PDB file of C-alpha atoms in Angstrom:
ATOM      1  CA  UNK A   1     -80.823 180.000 135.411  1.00  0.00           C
ATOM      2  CA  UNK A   2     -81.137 180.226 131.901  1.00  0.00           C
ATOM      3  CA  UNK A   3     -83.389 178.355 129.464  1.00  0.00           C
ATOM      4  CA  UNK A   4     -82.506 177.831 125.425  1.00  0.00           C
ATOM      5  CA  UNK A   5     -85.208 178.516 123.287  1.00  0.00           C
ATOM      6  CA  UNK A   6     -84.758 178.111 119.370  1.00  0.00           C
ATOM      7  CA  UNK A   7     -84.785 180.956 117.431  1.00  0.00           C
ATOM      8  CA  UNK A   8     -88.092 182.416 116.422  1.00  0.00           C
ATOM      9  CA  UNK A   9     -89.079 185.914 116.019  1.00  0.00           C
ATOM     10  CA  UNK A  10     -91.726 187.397 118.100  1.00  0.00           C
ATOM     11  CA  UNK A  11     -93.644 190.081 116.700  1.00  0.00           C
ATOM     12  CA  UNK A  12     -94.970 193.080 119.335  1.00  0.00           C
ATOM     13  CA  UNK A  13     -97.895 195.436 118.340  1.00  0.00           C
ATOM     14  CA  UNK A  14     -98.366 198.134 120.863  1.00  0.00           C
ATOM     15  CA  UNK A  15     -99.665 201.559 120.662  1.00  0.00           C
ATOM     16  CA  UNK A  16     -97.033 204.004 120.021  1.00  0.00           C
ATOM     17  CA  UNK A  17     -96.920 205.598 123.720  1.00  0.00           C
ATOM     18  CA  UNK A  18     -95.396 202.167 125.036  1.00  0.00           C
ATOM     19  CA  UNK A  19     -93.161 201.171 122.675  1.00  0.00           C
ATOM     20  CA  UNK A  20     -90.815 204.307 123.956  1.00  0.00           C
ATOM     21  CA  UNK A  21     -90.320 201.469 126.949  1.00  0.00           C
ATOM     22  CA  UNK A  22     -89.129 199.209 124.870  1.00  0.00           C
ATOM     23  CA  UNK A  23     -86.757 200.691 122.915  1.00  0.00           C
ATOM     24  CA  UNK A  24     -85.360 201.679 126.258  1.00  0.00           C
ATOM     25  CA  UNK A  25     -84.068 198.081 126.969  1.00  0.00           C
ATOM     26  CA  UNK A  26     -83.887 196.247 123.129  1.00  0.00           C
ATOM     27  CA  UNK A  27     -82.735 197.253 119.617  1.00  0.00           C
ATOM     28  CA  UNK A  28     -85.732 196.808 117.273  1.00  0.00           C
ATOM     29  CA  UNK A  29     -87.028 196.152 113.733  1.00  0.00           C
ATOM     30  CA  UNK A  30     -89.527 198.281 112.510  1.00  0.00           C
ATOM     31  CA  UNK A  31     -92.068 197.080 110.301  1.00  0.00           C
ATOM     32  CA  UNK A  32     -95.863 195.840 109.537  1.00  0.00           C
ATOM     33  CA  UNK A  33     -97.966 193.057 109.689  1.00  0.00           C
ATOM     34  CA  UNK A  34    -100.065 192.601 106.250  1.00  0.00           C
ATOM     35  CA  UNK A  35    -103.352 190.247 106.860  1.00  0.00           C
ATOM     36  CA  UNK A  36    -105.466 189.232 104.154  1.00  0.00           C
ATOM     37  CA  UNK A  37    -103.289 189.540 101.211  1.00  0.00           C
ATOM     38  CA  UNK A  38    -104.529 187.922  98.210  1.00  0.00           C
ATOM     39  CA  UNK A  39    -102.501 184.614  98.086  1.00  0.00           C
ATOM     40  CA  UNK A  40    -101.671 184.929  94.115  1.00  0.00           C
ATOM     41  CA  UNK A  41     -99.632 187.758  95.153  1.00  0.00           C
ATOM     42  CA  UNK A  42     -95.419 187.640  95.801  1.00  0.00           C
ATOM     43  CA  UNK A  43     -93.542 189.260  97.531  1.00  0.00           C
ATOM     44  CA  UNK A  44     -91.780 190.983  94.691  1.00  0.00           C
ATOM     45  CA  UNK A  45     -95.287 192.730  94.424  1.00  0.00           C
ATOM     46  CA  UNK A  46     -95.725 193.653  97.955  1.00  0.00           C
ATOM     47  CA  UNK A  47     -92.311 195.115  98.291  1.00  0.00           C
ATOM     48  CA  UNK A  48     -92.982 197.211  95.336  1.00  0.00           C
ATOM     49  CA  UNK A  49     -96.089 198.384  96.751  1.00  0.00           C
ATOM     50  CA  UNK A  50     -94.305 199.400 100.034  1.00  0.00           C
ATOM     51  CA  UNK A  51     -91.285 200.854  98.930  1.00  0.00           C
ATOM     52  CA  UNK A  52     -93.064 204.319  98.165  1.00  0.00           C
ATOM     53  CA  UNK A  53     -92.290 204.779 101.699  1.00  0.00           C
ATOM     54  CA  UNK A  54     -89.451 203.938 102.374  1.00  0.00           C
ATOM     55  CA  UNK A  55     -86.070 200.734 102.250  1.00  0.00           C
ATOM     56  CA  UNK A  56     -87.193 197.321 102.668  1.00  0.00           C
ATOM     57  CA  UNK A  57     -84.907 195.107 103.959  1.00  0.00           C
ATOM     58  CA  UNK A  58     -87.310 191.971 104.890  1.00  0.00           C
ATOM     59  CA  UNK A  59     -90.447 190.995 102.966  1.00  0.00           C
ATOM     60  CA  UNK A  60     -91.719 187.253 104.486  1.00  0.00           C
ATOM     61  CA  UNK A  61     -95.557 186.142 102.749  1.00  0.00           C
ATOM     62  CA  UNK A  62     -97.047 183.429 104.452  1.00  0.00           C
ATOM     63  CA  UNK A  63    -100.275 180.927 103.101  1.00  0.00           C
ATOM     64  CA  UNK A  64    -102.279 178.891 105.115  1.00  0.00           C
ATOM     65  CA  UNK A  65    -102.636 175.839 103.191  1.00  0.00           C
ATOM     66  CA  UNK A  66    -105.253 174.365 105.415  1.00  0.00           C
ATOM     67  CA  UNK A  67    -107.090 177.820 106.055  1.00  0.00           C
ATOM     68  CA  UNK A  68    -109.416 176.701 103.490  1.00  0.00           C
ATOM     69  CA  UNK A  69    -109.385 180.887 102.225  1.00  0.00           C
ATOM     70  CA  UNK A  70    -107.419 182.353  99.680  1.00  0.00           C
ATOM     71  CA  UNK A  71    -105.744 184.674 101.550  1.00  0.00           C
ATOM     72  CA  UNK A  72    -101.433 185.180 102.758  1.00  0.00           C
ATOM     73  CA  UNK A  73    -100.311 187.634 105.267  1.00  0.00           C
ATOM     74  CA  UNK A  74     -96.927 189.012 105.181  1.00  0.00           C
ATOM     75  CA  UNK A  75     -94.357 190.658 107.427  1.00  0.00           C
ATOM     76  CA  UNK A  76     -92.530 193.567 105.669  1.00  0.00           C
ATOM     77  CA  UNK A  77     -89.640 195.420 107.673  1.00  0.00           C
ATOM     78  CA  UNK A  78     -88.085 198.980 107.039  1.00  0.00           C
ATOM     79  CA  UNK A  79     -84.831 200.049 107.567  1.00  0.00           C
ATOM     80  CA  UNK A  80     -85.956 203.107 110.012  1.00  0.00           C
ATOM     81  CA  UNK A  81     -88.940 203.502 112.684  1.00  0.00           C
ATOM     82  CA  UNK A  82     -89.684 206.517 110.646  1.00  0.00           C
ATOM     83  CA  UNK A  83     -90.059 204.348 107.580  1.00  0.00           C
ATOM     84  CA  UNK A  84     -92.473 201.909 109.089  1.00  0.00           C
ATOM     85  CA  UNK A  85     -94.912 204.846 110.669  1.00  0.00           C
ATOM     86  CA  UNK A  86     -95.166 206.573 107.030  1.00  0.00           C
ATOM     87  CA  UNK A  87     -96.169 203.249 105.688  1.00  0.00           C
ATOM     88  CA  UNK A  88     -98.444 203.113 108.638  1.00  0.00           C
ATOM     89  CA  UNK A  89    -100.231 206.319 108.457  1.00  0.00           C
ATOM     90  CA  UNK A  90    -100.595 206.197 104.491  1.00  0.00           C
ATOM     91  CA  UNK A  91    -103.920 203.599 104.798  1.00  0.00           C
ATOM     92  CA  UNK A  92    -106.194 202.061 103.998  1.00  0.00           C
ATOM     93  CA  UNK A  93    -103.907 199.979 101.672  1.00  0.00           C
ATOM     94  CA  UNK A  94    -105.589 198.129  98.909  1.00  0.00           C
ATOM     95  CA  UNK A  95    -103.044 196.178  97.283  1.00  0.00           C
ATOM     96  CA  UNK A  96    -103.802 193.402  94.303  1.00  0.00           C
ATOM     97  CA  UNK A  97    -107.415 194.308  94.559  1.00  0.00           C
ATOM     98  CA  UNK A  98    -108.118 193.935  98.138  1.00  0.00           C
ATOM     99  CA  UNK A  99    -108.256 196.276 101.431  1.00  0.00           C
ATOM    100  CA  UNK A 100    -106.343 194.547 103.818  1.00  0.00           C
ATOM    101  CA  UNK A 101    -105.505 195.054 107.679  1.00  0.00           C
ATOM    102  CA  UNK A 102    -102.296 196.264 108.549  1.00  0.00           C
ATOM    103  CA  UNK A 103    -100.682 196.659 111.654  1.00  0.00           C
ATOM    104  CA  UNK A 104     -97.460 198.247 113.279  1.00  0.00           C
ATOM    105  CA  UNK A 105     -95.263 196.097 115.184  1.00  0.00           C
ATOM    106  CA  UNK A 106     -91.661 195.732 116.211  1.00  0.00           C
ATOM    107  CA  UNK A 107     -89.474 192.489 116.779  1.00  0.00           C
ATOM    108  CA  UNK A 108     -86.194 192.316 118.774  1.00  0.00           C
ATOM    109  CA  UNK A 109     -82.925 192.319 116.666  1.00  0.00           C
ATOM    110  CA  UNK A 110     -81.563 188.593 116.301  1.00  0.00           C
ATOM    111  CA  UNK A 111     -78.408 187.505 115.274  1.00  0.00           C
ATOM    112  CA  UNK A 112     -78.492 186.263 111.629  1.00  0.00           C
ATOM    113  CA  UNK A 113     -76.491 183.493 112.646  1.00  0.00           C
ATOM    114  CA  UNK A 114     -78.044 179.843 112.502  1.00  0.00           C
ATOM    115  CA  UNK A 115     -76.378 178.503 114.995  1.00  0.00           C
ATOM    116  CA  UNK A 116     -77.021 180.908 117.723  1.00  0.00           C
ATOM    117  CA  UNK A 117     -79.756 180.448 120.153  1.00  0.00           C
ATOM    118  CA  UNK A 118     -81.466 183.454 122.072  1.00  0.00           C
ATOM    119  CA  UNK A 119     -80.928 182.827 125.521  1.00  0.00           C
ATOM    120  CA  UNK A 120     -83.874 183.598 128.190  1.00  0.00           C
ATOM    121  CA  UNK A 121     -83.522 184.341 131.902  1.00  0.00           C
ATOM    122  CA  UNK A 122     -86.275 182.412 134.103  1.00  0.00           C
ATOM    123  CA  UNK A 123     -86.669 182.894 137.709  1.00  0.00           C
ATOM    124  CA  UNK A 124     -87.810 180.550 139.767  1.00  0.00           C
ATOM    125  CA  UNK A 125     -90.249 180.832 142.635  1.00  0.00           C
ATOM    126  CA  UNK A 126     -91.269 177.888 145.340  1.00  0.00           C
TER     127      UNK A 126
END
């Protein structure tokens, strides 16, 4: 049996050791998880700040208009694994002004296509 699910991203942070396991069984996107960002900042800024390391090829900034805090977090994605580690490795990262946390994560490769619709198996147990 197979359940539709829309088509959302899911974002995986794991220590490097286990993500060997997943590239294994999936394709991936390699990339990094930026929180507290200065809002005021775009993402023209934060791909220029990244691209010292390496191609971007997704750069997604996110605010929190009820957070009540100034603050965005963004999702930037490098063409290579490689590319994603370096950016890693290079921190702290201070960018606009402000230290912020970064973290390494992977996402499955989606099809770009709208109308597609990842498909998940479920098994059920009585």
């Amino acid at each position: 049996m197979e359940v539709k699910t829309s088509r959302k991203a899911v974002y995986i942070s794991l220590p490097k050791k286990y993500m060997a396991g997943l590239v294994k069984n999936y394709e991936l996107d390699h990339g990094l998880f930026i929180k507290g960002l200065p809002s005021r900042l775009g993402e023209r800024y934060v791909k220029a700040y990244f691209k010292e390391w390496g191609t971007i090829t997704v750069c997604e900034i996110k605010v929190s208009p009820d957070s009540g805090i100034n603050e965005a977090m963004a999702y930037v994605r490098f063409s290579t694994e490689d590319e994603a580690d370096s950016a890693d490795w290079a921190g702290p990262h201070i960018i606009g002004g402000s230290e912020v946390e970064v973290r390494r994560i992977v996402c499955p490769k989606m099809k770009d296509s709208d109308d597609q619709v990842a498909a998940v198996p479920v098994t059920l147990q009585n």
